[in-house]
Short mmCIF file of C-alpha atoms in Angstrom, two decimals:
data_model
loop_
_atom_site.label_atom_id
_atom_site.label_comp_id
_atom_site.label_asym_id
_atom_site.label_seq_id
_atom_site.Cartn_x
_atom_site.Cartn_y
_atom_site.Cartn_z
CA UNK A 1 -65.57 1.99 6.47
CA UNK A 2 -65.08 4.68 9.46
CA UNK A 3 -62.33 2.59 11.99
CA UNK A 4 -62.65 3.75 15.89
CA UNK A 5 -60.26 3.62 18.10
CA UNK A 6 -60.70 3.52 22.05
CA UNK A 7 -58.26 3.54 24.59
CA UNK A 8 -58.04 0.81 27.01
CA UNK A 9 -57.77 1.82 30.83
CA UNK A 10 -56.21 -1.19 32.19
CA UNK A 11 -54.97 -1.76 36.01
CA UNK A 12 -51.88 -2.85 37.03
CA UNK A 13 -50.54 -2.98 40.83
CA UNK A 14 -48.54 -4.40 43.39
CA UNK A 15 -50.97 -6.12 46.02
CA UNK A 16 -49.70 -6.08 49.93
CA UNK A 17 -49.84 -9.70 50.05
CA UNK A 18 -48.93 -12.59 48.05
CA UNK A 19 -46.15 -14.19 46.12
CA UNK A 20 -45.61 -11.14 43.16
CA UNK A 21 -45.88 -12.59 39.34
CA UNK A 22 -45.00 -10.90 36.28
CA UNK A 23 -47.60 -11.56 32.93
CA UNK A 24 -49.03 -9.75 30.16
CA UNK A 25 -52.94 -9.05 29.41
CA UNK A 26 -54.21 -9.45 25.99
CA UNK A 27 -57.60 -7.75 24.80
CA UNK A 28 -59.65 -6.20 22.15
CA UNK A 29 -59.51 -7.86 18.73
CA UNK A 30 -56.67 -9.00 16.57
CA UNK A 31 -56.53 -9.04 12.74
CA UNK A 32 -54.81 -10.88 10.25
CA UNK A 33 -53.64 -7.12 8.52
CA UNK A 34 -55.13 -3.92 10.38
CA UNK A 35 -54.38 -0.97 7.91
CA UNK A 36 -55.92 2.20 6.89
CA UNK A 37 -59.22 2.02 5.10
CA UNK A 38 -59.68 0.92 1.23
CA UNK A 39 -61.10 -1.61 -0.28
CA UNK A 40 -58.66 -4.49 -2.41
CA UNK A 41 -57.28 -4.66 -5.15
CA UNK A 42 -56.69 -0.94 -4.89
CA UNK A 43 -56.34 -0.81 -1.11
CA UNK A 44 -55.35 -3.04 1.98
CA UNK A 45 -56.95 -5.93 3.41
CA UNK A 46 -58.61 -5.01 6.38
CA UNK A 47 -60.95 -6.92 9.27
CA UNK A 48 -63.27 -5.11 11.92
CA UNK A 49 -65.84 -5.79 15.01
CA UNK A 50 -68.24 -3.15 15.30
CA UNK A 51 -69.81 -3.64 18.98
CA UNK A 52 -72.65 -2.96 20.44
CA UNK A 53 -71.01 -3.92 23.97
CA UNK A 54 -67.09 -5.58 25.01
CA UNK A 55 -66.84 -6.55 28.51
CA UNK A 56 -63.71 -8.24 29.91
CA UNK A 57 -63.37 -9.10 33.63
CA UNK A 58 -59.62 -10.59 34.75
CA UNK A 59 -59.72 -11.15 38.61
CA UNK A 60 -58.25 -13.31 41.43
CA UNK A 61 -60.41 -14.45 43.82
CA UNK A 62 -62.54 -11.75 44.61
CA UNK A 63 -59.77 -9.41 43.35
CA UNK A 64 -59.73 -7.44 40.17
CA UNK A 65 -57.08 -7.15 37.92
CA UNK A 66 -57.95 -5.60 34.88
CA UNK A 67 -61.59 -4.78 33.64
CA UNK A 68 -63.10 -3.23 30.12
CA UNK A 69 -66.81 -2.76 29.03
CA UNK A 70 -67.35 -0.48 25.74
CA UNK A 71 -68.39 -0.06 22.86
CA UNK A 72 -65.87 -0.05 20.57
CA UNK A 73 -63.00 -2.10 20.33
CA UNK A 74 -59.47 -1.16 19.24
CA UNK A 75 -57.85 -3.28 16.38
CA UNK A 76 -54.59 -3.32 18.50
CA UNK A 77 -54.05 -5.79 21.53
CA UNK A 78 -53.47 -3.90 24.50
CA UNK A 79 -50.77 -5.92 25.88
CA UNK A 80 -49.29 -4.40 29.14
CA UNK A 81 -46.77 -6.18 31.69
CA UNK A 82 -48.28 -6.83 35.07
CA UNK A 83 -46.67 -7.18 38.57
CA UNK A 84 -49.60 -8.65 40.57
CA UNK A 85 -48.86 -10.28 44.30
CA UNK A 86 -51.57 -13.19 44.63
CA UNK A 87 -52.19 -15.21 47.18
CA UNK A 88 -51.04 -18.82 47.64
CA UNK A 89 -53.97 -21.15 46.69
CA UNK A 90 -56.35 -18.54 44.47
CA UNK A 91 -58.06 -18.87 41.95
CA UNK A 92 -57.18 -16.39 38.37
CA UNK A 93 -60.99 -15.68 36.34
CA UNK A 94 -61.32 -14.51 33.09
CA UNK A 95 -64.80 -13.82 31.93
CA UNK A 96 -65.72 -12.19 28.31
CA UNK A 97 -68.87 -11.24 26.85
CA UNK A 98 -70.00 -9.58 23.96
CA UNK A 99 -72.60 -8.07 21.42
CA UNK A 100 -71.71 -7.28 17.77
CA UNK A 101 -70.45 -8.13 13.93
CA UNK A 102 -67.20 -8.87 12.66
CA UNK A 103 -66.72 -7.36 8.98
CA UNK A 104 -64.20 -8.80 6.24
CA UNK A 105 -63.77 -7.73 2.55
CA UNK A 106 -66.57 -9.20 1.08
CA UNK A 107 -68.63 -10.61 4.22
CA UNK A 108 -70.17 -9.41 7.16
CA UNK A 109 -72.11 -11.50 9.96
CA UNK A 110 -72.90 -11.32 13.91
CA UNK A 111 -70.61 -12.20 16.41
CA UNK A 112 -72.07 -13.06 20.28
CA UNK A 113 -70.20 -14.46 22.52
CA UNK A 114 -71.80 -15.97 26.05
CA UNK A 115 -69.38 -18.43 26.98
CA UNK A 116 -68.86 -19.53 30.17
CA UNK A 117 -66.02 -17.90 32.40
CA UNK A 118 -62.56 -19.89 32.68
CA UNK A 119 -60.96 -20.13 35.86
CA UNK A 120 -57.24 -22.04 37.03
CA UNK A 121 -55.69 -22.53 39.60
CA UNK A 122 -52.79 -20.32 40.68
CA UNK A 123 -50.69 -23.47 40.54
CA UNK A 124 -52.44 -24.59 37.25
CA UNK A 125 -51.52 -21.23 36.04
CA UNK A 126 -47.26 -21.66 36.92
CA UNK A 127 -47.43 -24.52 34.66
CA UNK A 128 -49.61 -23.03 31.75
CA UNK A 129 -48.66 -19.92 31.52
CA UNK A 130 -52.14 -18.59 30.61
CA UNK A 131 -55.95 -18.47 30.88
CA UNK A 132 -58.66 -17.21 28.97
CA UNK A 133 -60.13 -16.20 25.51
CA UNK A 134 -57.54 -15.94 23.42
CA UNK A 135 -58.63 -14.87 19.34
CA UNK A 136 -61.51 -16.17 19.91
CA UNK A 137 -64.32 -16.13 18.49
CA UNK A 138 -64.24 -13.69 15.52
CA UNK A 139 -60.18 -12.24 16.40
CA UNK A 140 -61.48 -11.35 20.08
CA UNK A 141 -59.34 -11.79 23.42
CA UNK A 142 -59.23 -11.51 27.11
CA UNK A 143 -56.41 -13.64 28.31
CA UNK A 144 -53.42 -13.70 31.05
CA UNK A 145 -50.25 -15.01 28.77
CA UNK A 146 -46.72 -15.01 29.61
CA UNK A 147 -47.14 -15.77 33.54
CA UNK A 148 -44.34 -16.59 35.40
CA UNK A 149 -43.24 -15.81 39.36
CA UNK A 150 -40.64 -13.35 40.43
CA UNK A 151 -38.18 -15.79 40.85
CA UNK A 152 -33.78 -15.55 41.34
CA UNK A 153 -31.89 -18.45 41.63
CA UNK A 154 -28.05 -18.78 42.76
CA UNK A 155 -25.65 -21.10 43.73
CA UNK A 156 -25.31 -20.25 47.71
CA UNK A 157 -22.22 -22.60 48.26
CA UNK A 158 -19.95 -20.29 50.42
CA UNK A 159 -16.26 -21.50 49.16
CA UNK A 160 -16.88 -21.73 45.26
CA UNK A 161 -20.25 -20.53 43.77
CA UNK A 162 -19.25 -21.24 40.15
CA UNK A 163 -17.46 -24.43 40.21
CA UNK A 164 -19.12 -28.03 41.77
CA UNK A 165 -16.97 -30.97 42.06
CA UNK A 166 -17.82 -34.50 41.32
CA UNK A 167 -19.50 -36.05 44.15
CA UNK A 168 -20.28 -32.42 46.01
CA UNK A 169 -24.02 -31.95 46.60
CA UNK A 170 -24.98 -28.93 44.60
CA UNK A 171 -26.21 -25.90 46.96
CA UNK A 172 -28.81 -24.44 44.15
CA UNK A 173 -31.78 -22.12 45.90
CA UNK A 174 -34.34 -20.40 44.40
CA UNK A 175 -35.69 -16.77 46.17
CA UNK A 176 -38.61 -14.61 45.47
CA UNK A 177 -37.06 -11.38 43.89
CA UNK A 178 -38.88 -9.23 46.52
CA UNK A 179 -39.85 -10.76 49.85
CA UNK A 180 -39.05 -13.86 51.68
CA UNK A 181 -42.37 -15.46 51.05
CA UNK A 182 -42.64 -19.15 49.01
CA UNK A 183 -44.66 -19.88 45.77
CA UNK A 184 -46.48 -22.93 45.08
CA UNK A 185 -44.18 -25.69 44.71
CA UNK A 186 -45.07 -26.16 41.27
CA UNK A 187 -43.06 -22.38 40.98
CA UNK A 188 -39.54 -23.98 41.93
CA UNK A 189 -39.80 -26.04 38.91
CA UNK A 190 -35.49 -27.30 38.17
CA UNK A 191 -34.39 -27.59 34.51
CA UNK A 192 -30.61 -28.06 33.02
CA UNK A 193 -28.99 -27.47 29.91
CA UNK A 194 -25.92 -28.03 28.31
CA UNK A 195 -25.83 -25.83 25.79
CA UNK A 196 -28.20 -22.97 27.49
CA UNK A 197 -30.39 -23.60 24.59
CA UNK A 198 -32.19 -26.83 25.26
CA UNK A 199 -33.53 -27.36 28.70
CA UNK A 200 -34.67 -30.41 30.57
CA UNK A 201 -36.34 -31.02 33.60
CA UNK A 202 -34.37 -32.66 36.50
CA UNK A 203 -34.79 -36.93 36.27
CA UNK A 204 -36.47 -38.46 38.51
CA UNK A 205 -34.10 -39.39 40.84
CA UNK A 206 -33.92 -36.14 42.04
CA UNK A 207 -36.53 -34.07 43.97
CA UNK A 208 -37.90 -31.31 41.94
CA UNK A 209 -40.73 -28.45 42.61
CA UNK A 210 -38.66 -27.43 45.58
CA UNK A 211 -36.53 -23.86 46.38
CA UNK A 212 -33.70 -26.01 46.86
CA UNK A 213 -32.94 -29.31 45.20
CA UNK A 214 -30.48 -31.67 46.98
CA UNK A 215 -28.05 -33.14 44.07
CA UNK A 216 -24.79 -33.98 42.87
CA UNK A 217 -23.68 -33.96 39.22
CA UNK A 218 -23.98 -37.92 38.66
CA UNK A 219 -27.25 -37.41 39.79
CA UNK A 220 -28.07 -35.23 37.29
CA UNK A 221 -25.47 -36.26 34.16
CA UNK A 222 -25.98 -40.22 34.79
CA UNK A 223 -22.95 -42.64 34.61
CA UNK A 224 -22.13 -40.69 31.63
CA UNK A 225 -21.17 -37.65 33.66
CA UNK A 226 -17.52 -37.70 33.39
CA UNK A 227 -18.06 -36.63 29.76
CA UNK A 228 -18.83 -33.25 31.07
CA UNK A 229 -15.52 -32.25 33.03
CA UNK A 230 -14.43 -28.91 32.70
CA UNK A 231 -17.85 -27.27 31.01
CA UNK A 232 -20.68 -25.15 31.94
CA UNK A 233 -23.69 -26.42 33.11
CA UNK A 234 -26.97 -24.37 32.77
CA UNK A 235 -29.88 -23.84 35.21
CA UNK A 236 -33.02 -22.28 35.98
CA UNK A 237 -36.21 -22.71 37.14
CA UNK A 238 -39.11 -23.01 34.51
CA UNK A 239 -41.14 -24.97 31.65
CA UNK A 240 -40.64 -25.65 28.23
CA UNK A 241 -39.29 -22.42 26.54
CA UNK A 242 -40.63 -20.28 29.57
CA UNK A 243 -38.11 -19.53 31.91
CA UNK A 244 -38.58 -17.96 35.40
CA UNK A 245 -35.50 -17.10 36.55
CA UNK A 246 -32.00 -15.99 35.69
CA UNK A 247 -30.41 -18.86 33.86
CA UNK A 248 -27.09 -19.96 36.33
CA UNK A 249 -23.54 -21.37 34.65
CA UNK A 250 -21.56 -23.95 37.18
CA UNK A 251 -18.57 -25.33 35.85
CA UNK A 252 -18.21 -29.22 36.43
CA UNK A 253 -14.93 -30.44 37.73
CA UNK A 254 -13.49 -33.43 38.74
CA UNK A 255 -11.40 -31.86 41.52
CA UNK A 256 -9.66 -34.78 41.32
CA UNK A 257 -7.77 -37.50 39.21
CA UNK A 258 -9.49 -39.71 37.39
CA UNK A 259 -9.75 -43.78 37.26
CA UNK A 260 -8.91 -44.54 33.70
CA UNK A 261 -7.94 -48.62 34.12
CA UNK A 262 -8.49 -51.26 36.52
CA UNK A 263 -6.19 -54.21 36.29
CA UNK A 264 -7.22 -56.81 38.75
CA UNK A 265 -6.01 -60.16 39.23
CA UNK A 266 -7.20 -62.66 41.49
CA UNK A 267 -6.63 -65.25 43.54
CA UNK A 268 -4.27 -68.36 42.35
CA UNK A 269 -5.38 -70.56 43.89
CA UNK A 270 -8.74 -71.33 46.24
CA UNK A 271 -8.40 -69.68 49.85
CA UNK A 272 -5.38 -67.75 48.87
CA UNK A 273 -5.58 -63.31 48.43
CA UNK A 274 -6.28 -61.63 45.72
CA UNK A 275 -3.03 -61.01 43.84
CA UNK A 276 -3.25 -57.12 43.14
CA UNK A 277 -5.81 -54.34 42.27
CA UNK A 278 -3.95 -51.97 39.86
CA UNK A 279 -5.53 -48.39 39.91
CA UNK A 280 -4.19 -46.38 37.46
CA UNK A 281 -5.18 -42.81 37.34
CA UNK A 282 -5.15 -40.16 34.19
CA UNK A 283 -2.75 -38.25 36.01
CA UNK A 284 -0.30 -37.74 38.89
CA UNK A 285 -0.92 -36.41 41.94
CA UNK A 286 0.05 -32.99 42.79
CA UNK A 287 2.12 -32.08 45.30
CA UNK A 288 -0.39 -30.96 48.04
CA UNK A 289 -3.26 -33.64 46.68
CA UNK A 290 -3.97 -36.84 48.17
CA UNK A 291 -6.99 -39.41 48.61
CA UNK A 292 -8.76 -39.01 51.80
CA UNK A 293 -10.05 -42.43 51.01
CA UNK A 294 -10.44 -45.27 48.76
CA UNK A 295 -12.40 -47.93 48.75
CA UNK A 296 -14.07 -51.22 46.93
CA UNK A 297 -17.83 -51.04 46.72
CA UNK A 298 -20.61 -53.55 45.71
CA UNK A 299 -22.10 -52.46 42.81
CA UNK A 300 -25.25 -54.74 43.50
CA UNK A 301 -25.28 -54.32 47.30
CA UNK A 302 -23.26 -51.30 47.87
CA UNK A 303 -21.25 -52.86 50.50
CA UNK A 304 -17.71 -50.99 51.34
CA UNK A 305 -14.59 -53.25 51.19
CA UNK A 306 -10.89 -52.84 51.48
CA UNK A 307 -11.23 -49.11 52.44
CA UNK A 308 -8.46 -47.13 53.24
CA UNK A 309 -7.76 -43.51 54.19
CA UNK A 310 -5.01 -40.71 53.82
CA UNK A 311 -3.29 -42.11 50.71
CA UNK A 312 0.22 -39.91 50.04
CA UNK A 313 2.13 -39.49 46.45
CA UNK A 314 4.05 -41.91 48.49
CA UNK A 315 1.66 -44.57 48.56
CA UNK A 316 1.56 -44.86 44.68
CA UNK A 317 3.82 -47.94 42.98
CA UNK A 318 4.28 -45.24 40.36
CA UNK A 319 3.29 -41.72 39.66
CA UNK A 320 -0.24 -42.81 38.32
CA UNK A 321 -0.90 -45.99 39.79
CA UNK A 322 -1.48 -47.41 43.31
CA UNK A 323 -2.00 -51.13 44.07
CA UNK A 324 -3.77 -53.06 46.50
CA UNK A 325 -1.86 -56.05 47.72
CA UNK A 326 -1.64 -58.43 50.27
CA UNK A 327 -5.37 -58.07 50.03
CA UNK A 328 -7.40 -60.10 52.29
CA UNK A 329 -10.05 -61.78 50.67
CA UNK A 330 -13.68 -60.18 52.18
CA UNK A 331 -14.80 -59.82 48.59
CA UNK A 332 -18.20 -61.33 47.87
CA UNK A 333 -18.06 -64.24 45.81
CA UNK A 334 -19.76 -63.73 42.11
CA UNK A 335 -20.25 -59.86 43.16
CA UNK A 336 -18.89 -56.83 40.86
CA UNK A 337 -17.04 -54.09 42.15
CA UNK A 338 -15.80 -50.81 41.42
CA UNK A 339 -13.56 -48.09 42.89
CA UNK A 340 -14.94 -45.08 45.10
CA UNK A 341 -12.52 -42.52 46.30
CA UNK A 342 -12.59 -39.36 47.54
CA UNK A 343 -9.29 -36.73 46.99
CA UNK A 344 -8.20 -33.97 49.49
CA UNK A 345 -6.03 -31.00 49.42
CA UNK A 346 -3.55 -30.92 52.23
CA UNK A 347 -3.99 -28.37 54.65
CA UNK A 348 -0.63 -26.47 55.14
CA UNK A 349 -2.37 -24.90 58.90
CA UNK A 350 -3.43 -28.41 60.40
CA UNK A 351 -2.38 -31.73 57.96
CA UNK A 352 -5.00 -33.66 60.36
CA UNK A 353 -7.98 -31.16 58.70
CA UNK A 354 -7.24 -31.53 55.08
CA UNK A 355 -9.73 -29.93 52.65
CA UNK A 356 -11.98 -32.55 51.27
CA UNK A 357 -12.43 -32.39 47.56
CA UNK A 358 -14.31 -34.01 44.53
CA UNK A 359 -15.33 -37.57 45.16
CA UNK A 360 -15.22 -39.92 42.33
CA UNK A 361 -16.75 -43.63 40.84
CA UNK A 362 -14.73 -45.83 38.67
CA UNK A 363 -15.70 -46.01 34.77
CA UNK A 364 -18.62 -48.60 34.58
CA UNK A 365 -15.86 -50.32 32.15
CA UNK A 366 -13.46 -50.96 34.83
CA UNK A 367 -15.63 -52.78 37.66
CA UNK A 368 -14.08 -56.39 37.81
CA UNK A 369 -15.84 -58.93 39.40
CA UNK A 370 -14.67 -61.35 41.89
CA UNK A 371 -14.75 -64.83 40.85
CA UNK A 372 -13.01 -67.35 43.85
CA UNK A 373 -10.92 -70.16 42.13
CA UNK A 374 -12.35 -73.29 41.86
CA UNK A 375 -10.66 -75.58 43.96
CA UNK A 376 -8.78 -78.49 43.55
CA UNK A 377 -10.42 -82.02 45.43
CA UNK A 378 -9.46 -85.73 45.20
CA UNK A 379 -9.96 -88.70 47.39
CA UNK A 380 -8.45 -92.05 47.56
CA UNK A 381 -10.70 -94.43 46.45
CA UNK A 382 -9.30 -97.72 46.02
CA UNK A 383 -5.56 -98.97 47.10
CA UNK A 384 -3.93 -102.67 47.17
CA UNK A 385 -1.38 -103.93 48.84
CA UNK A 386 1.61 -105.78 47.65
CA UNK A 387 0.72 -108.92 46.70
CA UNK A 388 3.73 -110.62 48.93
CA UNK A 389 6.08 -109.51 51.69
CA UNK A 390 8.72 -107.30 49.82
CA UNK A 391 6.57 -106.75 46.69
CA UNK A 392 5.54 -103.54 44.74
CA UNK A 393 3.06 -104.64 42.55
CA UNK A 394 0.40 -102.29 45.13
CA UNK A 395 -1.86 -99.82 43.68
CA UNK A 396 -3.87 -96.51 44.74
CA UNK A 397 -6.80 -95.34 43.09
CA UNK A 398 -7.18 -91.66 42.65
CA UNK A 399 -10.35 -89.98 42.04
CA UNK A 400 -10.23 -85.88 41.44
CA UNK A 401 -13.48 -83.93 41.50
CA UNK A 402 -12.61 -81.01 40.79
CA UNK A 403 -9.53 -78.16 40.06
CA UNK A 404 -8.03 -77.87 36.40
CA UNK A 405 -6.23 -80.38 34.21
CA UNK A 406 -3.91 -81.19 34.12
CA UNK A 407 -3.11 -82.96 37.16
CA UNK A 408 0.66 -83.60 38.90
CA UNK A 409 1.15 -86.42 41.36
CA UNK A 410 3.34 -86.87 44.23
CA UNK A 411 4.21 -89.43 46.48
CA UNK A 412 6.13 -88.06 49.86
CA UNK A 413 6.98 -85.04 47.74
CA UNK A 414 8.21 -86.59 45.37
CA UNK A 415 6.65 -87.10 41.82
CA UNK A 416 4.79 -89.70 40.22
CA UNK A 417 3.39 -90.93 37.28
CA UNK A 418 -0.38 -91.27 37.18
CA UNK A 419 -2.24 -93.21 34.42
CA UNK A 420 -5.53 -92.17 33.50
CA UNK A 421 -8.45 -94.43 33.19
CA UNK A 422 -10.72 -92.68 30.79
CA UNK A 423 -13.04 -95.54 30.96
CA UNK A 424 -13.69 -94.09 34.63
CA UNK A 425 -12.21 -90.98 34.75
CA UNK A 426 -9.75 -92.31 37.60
CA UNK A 427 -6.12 -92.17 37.95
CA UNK A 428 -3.86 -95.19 39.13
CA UNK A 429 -0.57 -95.02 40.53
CA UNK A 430 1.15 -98.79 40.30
CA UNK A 431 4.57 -100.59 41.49
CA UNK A 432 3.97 -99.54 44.65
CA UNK A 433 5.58 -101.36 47.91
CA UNK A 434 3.66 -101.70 51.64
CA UNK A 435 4.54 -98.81 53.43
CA UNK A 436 2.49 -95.67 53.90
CA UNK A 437 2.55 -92.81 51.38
CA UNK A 438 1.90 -89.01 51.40
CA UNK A 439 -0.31 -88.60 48.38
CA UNK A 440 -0.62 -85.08 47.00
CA UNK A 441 -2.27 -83.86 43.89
CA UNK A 442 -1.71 -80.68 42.36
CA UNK A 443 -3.78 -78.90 39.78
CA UNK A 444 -2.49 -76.18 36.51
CA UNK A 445 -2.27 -73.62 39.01
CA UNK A 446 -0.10 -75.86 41.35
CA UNK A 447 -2.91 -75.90 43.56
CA UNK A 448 -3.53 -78.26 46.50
CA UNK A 449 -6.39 -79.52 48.04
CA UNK A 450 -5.93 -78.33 51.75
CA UNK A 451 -8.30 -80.69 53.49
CA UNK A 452 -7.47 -84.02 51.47
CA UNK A 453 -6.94 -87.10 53.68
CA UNK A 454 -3.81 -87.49 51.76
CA UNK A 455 -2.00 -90.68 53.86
CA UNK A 456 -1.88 -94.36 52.06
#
């Protein structure tokens, strides 16, 4: 069988307006094994199209790109690069016709092909990467594959480009590689990685299919994020395994230390402060470092308490630790906290303007939740007097509603022995004479009721 090869004259340009992408064109036919001539066993397997007409139109709009009607059609896939600038909002056609028979070893037959043109959007065509007739039918194609925008991203953060502390927003931008025009949204598509091998698109909770995304690392990393201190993170604009731009490393960094226990204790007794709020960090402070502020926040609410600002080395019980106390109690009953703070870097030029650095959540294992002490209530519910002038055989009934057991008594301050009627859960001080007591009733905590109508 005589092969024939023809030369494809394909177009490629730069258009004068329009967002510039980069793809490749794929035409003529495509064979399992295209060899020189002879028939099997003794020779190579071969395929062929012998055609009486091959017509390929690839256009935008009204504008086109590449174009082919012959005769003949080469065995090998003409598969040029491209650099086409198309309009925002056009629409990529690829129409193929043609007239002819495919050949194999053994079997011959025709091979028409009519269909219908196939047309996608340019913003369709971002997220496909391709349009049109692609081996099909009998090994014949006419397709746009590989498409992608002209895209650069950086990180445009003026002070450190390749580092991001925890907390900092994260200055990403994408650019067009050769004007100042935008793409389609659906162009600025964000992905991460952290091994620059597997890529995933930003979650949710961050905006995506913009030039440039508004993070921080938690955002990205989840409550899990601390795991990632000190390594690269990977980004770049794209989808799936087709990437658009240059792939950009950032180093994630605390930029400050870091909350490895909370040790909270609370309140005694009902009404009194919280006893202390132990902080201890995984590390010292340096000598020029601080905390610009710390604070208690609401997990469920997000409501700020107990903040304070400009913390010094000197502020710390120890080199690691600092501790709230003589906390005032504007915690929210029931309500889980956990520590937000913020680090600086003293400024050696103005110590009012320090430099602001990484800013910082608690572990998720370390929120403690404020839980006020149940306090302690009793009334006097029943008394007697002596029976006769100079007497003691007078009595008080006690009844305590709530605190914890076990219970002290005191009469004027001084103690007393209370028996316990479990028959009515009361308690009964006896031998008493007629004169008027202070009562006072104090639970395991040696709490005290503070608004008990204590006289007898």
């Amino acid at each position: 069988m005589r092969k024939n090869y023809i030369i494809f004259f394909l177009f490629s340009w730069i258009s004068f307006y329009g967002q510039t992408y980069n793809f490749n064109i794929t035409s003529g036919i495509q064979c399992n094994i295209c060899q020189e001539e002879g028939a099997p066993p003794g020779g190579p397997t071969y395929n062929s199209f012998t055609a009486a007409n091959y017509y390929y139109l690839i256009k935008y709009n009204n504008t086109t790109i590449a174009t082919e009607n012959t005769n003949y059609v080469s065995y090998t896939n003409s598969v040029p690069r491209y650099s086409v600038a198309i309009p925002n909002g056009s629409l990529v056609t690829v129409t193929m016709t043609s007239k002819g028979s495919v050949h194999y070893d053994t079997t011959s037959g025709p091979c028409n092909t009519t269909d219908p043109p196939k047309t996608m959007s340019l913003k369709d065509l971002i997220i496909n990467g391709s349009v049109g007739f692609q081996n099909y039918p009998c090994g014949l194609s006419a397709n746009i594959n590989s498409f992608k925008p002209n895209i650069t991203i950086k990180n445009v953060d003026p002070l450190d480009p390749n580092t991001v502390c925890a907390g900092a927003t994260v200055s990403l931008n994408a650019f067009s590689t050769n004007d100042n025009g935008r793409f389609p949204d659906e162009a600025y598509h964000w992905q991460y990685s952290l091994d620059n091998n597997n890529w995933t698109d930003f979650p949710a909770t961050i905006t995506n299919n913009t030039p440039a995304p508004i993070f921080s690392m938690q955002q990205l990393l989840g409550t899990s994020h601390a795991d990632y201190f000190d390594t690269l993170i990977y980004f770049r604009t794209g989808y799936t395994v087709r990437s658009f731009s240059n792939v950009l490393s950032i180093k994630y960094s605390s930029c400050a230390p870091v909350i490895n226990a909370i040790t909270y204790v609370g309140p005694k007794c009902s009404g009194d402060k919280i006893q202390k709020v132990d902080i201890t960090f995984d590390r010292a402070l340096k000598n020029d470092e601080g905390l610009y502020l710390i604070a208690m926040v609401n997990v469920q609410s997000g409501a700020i308490r107990n903040q304070r600002s400009n913390i010094e080395i000197t502020d710390f019980i120890s080199s690691n630790v600092y501790s709230y106390t003589n906390l005032e109690n504007d915690l929210e009953p029931g309500q889980t906290y956990k520590i937000v703070y913020q680090a600086k870097i003293n400024n050696p030029a103005d110590p009012t303007k320090p430099f602001v650095r990484g800013t910082m959540d608690s572990p998720v294992s370390t929120n403690f939740t404020y839980t006020p002490p149940t306090p302690i209530k009793f009334d006097i519910t029943d008394k007697k007097n002596p029976s006769c002038v100079g007497g003691n055989d007078g009595f008080v009934e006690i009844t305590v509603t709530s605190g914890t057991a076990p219970y002290n008594f005191y009469l004027d301050e001084q103690p007393v022995t209370a028996n316990y009627n479990s028959g009515n859960g009361k308690y009964y001080i006896y031998d008493l004479k007629d004169k008027t007591f202070n009562v006072k009733v104090t639970d395991k905590f040696n709490c005290i009721d503070k608004t008990a109508n204590d006289s007898l």
